[in-house]
Each structure stands twice: as structure tokens, then as C-alpha cells.
PDB file of C-alpha atoms in Angstrom:
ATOM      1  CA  UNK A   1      43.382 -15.289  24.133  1.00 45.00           C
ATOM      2  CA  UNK A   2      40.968 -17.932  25.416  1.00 40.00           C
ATOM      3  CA  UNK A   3      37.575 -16.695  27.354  1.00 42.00           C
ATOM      4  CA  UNK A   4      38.175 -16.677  31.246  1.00 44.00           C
ATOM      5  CA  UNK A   5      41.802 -16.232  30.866  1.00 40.00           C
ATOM      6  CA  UNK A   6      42.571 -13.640  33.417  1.00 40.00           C
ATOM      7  CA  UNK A   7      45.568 -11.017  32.896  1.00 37.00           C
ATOM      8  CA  UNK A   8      46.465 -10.507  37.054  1.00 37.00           C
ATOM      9  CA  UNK A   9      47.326  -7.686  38.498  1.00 37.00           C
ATOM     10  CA  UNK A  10      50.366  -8.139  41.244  1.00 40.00           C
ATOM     11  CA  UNK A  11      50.326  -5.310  43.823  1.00 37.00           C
ATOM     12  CA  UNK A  12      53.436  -4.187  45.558  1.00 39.00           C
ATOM     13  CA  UNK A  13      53.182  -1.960  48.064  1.00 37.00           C
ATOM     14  CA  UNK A  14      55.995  -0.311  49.612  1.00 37.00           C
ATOM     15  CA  UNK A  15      55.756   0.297  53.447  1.00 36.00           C
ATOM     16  CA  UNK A  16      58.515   2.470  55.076  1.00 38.00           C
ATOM     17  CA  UNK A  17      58.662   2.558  58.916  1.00 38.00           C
ATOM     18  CA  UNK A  18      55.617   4.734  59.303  1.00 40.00           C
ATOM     19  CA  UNK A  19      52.962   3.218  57.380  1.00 39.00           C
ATOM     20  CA  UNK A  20      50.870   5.676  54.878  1.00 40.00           C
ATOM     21  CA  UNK A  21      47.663   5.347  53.113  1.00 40.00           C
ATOM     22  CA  UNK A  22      47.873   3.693  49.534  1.00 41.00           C
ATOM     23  CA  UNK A  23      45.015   4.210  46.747  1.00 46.00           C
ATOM     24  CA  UNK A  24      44.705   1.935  43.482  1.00 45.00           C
ATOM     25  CA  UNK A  25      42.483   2.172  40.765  1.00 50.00           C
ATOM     26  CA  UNK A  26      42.221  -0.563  37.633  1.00 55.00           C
ATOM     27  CA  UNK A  27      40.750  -2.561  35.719  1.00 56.00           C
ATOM     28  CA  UNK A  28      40.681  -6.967  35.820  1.00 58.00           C
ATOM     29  CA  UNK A  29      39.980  -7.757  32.048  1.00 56.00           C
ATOM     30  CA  UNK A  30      38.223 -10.891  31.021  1.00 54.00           C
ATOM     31  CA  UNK A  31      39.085 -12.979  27.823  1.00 49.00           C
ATOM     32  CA  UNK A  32      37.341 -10.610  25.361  1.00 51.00           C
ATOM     33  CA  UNK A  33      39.061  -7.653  27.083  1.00 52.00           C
ATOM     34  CA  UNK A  34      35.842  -6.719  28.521  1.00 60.00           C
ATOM     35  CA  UNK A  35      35.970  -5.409  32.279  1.00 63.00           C
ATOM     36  CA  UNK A  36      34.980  -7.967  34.468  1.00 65.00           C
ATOM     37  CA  UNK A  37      32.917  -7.536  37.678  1.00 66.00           C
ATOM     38  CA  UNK A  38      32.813  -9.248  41.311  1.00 63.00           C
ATOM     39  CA  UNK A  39      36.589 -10.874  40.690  1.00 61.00           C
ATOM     40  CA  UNK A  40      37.916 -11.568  44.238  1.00 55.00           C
ATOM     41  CA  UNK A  41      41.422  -9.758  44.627  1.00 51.00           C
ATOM     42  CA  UNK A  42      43.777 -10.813  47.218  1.00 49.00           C
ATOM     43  CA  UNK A  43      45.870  -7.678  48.272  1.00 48.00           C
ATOM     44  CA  UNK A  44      49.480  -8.578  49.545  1.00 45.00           C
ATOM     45  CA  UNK A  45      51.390  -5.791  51.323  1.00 44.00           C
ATOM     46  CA  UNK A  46      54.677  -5.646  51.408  1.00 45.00           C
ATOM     47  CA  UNK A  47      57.916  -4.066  54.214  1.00 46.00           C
ATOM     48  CA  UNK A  48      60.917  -2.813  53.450  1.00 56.00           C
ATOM     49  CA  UNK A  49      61.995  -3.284  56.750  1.00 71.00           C
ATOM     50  CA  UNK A  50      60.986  -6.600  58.436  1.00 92.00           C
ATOM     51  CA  UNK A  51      60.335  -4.998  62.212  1.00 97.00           C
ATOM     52  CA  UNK A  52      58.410  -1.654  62.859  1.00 97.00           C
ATOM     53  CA  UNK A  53      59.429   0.552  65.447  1.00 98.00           C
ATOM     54  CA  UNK A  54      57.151   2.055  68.245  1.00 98.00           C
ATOM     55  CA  UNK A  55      57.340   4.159  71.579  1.00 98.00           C
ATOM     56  CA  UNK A  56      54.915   2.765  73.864  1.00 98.00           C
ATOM     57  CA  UNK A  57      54.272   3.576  77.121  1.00 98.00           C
ATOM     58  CA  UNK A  58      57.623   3.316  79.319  1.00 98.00           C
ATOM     59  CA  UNK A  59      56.921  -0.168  81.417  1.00 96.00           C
ATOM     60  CA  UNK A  60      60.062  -2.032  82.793  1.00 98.00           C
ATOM     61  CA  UNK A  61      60.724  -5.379  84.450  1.00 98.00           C
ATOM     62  CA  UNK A  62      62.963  -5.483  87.260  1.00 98.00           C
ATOM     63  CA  UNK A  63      66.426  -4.695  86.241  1.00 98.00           C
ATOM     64  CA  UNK A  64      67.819  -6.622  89.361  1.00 95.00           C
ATOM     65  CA  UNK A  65      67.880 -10.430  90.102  1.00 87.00           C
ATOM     66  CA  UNK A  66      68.350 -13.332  87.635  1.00 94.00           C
ATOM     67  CA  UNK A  67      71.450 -14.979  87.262  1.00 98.00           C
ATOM     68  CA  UNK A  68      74.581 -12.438  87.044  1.00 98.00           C
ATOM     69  CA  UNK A  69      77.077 -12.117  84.415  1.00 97.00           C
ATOM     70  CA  UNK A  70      80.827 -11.875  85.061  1.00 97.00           C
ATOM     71  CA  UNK A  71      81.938  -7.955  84.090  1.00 97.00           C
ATOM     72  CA  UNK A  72      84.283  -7.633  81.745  1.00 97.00           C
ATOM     73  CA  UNK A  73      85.556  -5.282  79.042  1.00 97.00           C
ATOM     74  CA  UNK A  74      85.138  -5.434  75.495  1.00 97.00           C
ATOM     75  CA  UNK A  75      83.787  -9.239  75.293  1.00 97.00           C
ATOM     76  CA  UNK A  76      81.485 -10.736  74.003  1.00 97.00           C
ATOM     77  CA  UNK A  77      79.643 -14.003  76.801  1.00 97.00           C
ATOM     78  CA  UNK A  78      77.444 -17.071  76.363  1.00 98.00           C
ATOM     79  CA  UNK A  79      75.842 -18.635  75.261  1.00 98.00           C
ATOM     80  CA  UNK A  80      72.792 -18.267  77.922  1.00 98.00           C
ATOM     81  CA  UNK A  81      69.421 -20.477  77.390  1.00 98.00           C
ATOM     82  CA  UNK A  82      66.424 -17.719  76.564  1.00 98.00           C
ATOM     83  CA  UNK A  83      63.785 -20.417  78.183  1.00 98.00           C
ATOM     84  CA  UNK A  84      61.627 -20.406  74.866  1.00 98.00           C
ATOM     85  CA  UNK A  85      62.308 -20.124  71.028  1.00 98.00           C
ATOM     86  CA  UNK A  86      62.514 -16.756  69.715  1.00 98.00           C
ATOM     87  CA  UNK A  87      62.226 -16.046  66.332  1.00 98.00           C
ATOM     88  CA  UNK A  88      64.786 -13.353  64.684  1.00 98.00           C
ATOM     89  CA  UNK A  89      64.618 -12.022  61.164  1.00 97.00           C
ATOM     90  CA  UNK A  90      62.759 -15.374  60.503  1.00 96.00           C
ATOM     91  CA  UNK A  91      65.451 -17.705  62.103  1.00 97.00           C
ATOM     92  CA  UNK A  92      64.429 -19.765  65.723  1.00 98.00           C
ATOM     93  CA  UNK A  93      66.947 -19.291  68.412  1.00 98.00           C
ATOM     94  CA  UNK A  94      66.878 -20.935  71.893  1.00 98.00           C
ATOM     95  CA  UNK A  95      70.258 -19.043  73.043  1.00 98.00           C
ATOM     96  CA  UNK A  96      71.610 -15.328  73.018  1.00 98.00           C
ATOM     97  CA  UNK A  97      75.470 -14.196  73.578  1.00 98.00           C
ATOM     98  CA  UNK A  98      76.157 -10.603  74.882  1.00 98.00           C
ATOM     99  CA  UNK A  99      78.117  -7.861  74.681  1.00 98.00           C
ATOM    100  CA  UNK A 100      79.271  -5.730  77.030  1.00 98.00           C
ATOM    101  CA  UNK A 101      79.070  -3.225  74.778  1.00 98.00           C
ATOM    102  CA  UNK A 102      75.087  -2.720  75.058  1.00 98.00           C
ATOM    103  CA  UNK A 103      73.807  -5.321  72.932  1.00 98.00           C
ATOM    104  CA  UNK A 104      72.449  -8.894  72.582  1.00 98.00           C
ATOM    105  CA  UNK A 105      73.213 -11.418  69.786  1.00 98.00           C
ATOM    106  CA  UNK A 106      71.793 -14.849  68.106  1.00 98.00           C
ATOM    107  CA  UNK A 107      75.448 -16.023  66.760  1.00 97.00           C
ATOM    108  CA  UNK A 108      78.721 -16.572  68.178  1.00 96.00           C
ATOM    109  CA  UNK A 109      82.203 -15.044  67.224  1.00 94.00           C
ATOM    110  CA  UNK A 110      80.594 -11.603  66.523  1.00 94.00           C
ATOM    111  CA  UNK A 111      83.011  -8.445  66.525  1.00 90.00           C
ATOM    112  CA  UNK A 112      82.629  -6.993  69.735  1.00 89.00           C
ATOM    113  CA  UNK A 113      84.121  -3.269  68.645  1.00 93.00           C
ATOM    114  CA  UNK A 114      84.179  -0.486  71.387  1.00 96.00           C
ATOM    115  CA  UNK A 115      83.625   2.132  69.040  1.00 96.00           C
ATOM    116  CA  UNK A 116      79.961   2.329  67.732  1.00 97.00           C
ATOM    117  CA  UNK A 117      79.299   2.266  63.442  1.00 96.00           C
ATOM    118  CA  UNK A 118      76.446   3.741  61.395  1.00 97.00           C
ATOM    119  CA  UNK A 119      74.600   0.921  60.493  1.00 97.00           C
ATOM    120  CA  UNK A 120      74.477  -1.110  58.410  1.00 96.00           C
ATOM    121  CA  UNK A 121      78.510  -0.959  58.410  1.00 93.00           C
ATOM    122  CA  UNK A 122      80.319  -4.519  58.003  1.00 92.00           C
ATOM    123  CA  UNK A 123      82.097  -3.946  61.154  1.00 93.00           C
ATOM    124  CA  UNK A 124      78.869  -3.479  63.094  1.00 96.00           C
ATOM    125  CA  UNK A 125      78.022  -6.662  64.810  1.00 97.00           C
ATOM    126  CA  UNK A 126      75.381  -9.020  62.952  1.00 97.00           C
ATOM    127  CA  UNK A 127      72.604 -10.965  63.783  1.00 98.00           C
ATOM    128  CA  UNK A 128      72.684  -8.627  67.116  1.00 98.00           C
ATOM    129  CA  UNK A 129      70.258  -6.095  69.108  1.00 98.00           C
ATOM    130  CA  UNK A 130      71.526  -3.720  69.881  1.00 98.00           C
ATOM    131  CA  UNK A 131      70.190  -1.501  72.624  1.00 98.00           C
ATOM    132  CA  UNK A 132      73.492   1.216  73.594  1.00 98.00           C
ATOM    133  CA  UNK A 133      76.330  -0.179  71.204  1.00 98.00           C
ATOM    134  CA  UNK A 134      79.212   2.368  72.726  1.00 98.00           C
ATOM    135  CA  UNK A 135      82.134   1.499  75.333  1.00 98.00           C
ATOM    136  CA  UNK A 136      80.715   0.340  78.394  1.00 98.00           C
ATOM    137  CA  UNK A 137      82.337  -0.991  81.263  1.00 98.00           C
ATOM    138  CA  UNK A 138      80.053  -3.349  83.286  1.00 98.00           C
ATOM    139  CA  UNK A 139      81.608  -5.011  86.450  1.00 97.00           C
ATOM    140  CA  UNK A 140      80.070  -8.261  87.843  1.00 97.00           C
ATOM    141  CA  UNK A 141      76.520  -8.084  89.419  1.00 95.00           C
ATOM    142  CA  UNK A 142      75.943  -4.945  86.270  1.00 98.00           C
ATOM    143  CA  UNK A 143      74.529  -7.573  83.863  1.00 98.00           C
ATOM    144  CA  UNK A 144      71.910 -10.233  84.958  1.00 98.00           C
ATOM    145  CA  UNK A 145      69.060 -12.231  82.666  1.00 98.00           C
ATOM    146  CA  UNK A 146      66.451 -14.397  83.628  1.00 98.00           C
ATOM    147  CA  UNK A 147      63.105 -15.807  82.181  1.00 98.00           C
ATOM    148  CA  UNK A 148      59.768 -15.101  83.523  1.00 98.00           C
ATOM    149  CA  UNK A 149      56.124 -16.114  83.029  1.00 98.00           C
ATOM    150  CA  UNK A 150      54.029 -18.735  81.691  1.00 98.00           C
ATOM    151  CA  UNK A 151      54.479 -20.637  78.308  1.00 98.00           C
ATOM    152  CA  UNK A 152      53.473 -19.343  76.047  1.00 98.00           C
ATOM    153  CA  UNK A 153      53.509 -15.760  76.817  1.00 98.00           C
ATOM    154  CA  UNK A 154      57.527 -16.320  78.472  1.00 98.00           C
ATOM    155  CA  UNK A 155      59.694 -13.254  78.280  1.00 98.00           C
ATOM    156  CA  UNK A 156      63.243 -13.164  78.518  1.00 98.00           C
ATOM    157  CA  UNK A 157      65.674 -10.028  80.134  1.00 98.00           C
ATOM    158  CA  UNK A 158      68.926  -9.326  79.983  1.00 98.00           C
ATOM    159  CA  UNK A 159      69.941  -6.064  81.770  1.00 98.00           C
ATOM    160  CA  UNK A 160      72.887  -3.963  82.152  1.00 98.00           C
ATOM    161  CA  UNK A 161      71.975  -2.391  85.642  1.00 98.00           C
ATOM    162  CA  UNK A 162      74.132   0.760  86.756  1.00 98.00           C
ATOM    163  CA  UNK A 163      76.923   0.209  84.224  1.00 98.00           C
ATOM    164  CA  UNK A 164      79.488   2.636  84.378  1.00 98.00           C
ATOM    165  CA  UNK A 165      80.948   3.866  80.776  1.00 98.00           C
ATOM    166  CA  UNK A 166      84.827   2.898  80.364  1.00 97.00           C
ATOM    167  CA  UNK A 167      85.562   6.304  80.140  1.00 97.00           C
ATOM    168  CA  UNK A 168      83.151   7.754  82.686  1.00 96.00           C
ATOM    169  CA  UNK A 169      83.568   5.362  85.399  1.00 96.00           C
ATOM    170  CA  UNK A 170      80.655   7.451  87.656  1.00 94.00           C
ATOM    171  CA  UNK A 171      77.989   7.895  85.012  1.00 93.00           C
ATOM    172  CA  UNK A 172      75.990   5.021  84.847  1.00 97.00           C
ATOM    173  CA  UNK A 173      73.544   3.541  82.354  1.00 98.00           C
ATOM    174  CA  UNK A 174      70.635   0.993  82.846  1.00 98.00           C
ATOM    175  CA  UNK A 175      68.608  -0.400  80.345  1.00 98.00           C
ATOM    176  CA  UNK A 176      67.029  -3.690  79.444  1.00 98.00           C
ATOM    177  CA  UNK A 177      66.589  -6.264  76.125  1.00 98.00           C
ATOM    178  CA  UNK A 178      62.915  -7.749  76.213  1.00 98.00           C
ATOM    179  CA  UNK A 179      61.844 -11.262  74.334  1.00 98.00           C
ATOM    180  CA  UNK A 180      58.501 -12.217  74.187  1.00 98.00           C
ATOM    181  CA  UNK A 181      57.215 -15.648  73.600  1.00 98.00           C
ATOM    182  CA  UNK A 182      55.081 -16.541  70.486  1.00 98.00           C
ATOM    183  CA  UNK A 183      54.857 -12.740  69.577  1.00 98.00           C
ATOM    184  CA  UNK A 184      58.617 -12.033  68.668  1.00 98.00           C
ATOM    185  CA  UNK A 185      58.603  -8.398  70.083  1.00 98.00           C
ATOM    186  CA  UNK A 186      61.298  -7.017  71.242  1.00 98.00           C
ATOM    187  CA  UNK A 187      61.741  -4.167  73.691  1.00 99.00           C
ATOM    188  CA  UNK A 188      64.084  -1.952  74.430  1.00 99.00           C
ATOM    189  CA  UNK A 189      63.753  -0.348  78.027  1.00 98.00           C
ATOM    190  CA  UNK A 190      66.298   2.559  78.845  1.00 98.00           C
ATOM    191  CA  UNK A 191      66.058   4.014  82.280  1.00 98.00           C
ATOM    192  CA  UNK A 192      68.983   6.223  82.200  1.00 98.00           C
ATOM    193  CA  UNK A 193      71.601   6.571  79.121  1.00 98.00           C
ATOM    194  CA  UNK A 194      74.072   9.568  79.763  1.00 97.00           C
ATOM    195  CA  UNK A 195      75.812  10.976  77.124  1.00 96.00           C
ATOM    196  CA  UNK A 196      79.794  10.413  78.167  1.00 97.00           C
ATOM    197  CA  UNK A 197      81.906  12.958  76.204  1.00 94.00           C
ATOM    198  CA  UNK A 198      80.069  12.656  73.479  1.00 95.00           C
ATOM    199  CA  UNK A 199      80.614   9.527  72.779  1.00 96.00           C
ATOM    200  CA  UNK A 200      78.150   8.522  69.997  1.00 97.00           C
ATOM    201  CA  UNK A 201      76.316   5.237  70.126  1.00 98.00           C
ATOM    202  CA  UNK A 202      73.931   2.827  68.021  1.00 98.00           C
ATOM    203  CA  UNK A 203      70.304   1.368  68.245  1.00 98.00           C
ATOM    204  CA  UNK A 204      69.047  -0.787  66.205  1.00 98.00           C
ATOM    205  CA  UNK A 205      68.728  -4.337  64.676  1.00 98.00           C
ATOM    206  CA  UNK A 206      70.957  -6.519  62.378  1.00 98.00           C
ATOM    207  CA  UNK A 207      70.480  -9.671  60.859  1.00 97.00           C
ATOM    208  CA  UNK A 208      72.152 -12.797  60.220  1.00 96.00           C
ATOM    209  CA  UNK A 209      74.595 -11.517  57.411  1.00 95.00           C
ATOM    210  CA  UNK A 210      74.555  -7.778  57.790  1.00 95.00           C
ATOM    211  CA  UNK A 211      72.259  -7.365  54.885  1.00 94.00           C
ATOM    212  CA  UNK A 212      69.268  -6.076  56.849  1.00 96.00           C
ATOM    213  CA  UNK A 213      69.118  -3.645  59.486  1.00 97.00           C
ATOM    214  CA  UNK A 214      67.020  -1.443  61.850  1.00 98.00           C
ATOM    215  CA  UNK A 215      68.655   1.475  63.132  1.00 97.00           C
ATOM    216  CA  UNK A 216      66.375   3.857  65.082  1.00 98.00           C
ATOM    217  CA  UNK A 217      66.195   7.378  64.007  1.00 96.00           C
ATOM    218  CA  UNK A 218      68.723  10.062  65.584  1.00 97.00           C
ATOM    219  CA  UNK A 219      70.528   7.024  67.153  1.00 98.00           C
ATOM    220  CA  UNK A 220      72.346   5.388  64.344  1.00 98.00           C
ATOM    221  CA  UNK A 221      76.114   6.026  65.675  1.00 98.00           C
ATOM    222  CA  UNK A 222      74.915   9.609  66.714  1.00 98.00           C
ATOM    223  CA  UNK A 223      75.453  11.351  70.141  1.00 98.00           C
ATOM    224  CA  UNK A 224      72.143  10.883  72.321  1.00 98.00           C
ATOM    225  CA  UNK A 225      71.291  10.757  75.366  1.00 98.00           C
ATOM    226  CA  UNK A 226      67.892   9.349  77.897  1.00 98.00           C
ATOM    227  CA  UNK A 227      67.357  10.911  81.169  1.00 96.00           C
ATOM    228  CA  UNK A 228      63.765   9.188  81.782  1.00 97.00           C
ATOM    229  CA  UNK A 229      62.150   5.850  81.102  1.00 98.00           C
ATOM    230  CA  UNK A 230      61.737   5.081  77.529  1.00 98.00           C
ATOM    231  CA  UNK A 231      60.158   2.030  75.696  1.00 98.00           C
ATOM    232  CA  UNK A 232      61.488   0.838  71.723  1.00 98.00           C
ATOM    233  CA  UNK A 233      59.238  -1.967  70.367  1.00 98.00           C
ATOM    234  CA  UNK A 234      60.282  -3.711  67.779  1.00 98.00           C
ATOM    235  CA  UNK A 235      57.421  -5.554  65.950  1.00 98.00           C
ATOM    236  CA  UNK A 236      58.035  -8.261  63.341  1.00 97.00           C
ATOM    237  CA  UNK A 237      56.071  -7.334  59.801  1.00 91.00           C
ATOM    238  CA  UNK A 238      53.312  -9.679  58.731  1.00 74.00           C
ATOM    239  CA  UNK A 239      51.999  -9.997  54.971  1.00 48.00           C
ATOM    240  CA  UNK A 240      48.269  -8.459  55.480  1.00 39.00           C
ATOM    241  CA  UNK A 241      45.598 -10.216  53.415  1.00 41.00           C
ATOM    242  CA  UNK A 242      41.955  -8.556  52.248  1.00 36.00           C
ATOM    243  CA  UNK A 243      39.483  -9.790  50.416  1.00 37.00           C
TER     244      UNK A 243
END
């Protein structure tokens, strides 16, 4: 083995959606196998998921206003201009489509299903947030999006505003999909989700091919319900560096 030849050490650490404390202890070698001191290390760490998940604070924007979306049942509309590029499981969109089934997506000709899946489920939609995916019934003037702010801290909403449910025409739900400029965050902000005959439902994220999802925990095609304001965040992961 020639002197200064290095053997490296690749670190791999495994995140899961709450983050916990990692210890390592080793040796760098030099060429004569002796162990060598003051070696700069770069640490990588790595996600298994690609977004974590956080309940901040409940803080809305208003759920009224913007431009209004026809109602309809069961379709999927668009596509509408965000005002900004948004990056989404590491691909740059400038347009979303939406369901009227609770949730917002970066690709046309997505399944627009009534009946919400456990994801990930190859009849779940893809490349799609998904916010309430169950049978809702929005009429005209119960969607609306616009863009607000200042580039580049824009952020984009696209609310369902007093939906009914298809089968609980007098039970409404509002809630909200949140885009923010140059961070990529995404919030989810529910004001009021009823549970309609227990119907179950699905939160979470999908990407591009179905291949990597996000589900949130006890509402991944379960029966829930939200009676107050309530804030998801959905972070994008970053490679951390020390030295």
C-alpha cells in the first residue's frame, strides 16, 4: 500500500421522519496502518424521506378571494400559473392542476379516484399533494387560488373554502395548499375537516412516478377528523455538511 494512501470511511446515516442522535467511533488509517491524526472528515447525512413533517403554529391566509374555480365532481382542473417556480421532489414547476378531491398536482392526466388509498398505492394520484384526498363536492366560488407577496419570498394558495362532502352535502370542510418561493415548503392549513360517515381520507405527498411518498401519520386512508386550525409543513431534506 503506498504511504498517504487513505482507506475512507463513507458514512450513511439513516434519518426517519423524526430525526435522532447518531454516535460513531473509528479509526482513519494512514499508509503504514498507523492511526492518523487531524484528517478533515466531511460527514454527509442522509433521508429516507425527502420532506420532513412539522406542526407549527396554526397561521392561515385568507381562504376567500383569488380567482375562483368552476365546482365540479370528481375532476381533475388546470392547469393554473403558481406565479413563481416551485420545486417538487427535485423537479421545477411553474403550474399546478387540482382535484376536487382535496389535493393539488404538478402533472396532468392524474387519476382523480373518489375513494381515498393507503399510500403509496398505484391508484393513488402521483406527483400530487394531497391535503383531504376523500369525496368532496365543491360547487363554484368553493375553490379559489391566487399568488401573493414579493419575489422572492411569493406564496401561492389554493383553497377549498366551505366545501360540502358528496355525501354530506351540509358538513363542510375548509382547508388550504401553501407554496413558498425559494424555500419549497409546503403547508397544509385545515380549518375544519369533519369526519362524513366515516369516510376515511389521505394526507400526504407523492412524487412523479409513485415511487416516493409522504403520508402523515394516522391519516394515510384512515378515518380522521379536524375541528380547529391546524398547520402540516412539509420541509424539503438538505444533505448537512460538518467539518
Amino acid at each position: 500500500m503506498k504511504r498517504g494512501l487513505l482507506i475512507l470511511f463513507s458514512l450513511c446515516l439513516v434519518v426517519s421522519l423524526w430525526a435522532q442522535e447518531f454516535a460513531y467511533s473509528g479509526y482513519v488509517y494512514d499508509g503504514n496502518e498507523v492511526g492518523a491524526q487531524n484528517i478533515k472528515v466531511e460527514l454527509h447525512t442522509k433521508s429516507i424521506s425527502n420532506y420532513s413533517i412539522s406542526t407549527p403554529t396554526y397561521s392561515n391566509y385568507n381562504y376567500g378571494g383569488g380567482t375562483s374555480v368552476n365546482g365540479c365532481d370528481d375532476c381533475v382542473q388546470g392547469p393554473y400559473n403558481i406565479g413563481f417556480n416551485f420545486t417538487y421532489f427535485g423537479n421545477t414547476y411553474s403550474q399546478v392542476y387540482v382535484s376536487s378531491n382535496g389535493w393539488v398536482g404538478f402533472s396532468a392526466g392524474q387519476t382523480n379516484g373518489y375513494v381515498a388509498q393507503f399510500i403509496p398505492n398505484s391508484s393513488a394520484p402521483k406527483n400530487a399533494i394531497m391535503a383531504d384526498w376523500e369525496d368532496l363536492f365543491p360547487a363554484t366560488g368553493n375553490m379559489n387560488y391566487y399568488t401573493t407577496g414579493s419575489s422572492p419570498n411569493r406564496v401561492f394558495v389554493f383553497n377549498f373554502n366551505n366545501s360540502p362532502h358528496y355525501s354530506c352535502r351540509t358538513t363542510y370542510y375548509t382547508f388550504q395548499i401553501v407554496l413558498y418561493e425559494s424555500s419549497n415548503v409546503i403547508d397544509i392549513n385545515v380549518a375544519s375537516k369533519p369526519n362524513c360517515s366515516n369516510n376515511a381520507s389521505t394526507m400526504g405527498l407523492t412524487n412523479s412516478d409513485g415511487t416516493k411518498v409522504v403520508p402523515v401519520g394516522g391519516k394515510n386512508a384512515t378515518v380522521w377528523s379536524i375541528s380547529s386550525g391546524t398547520t402540516y409543513r412539509f420541509t424539503p431534506s438538505t444533505v448537512q455538511n460538518s467539518f
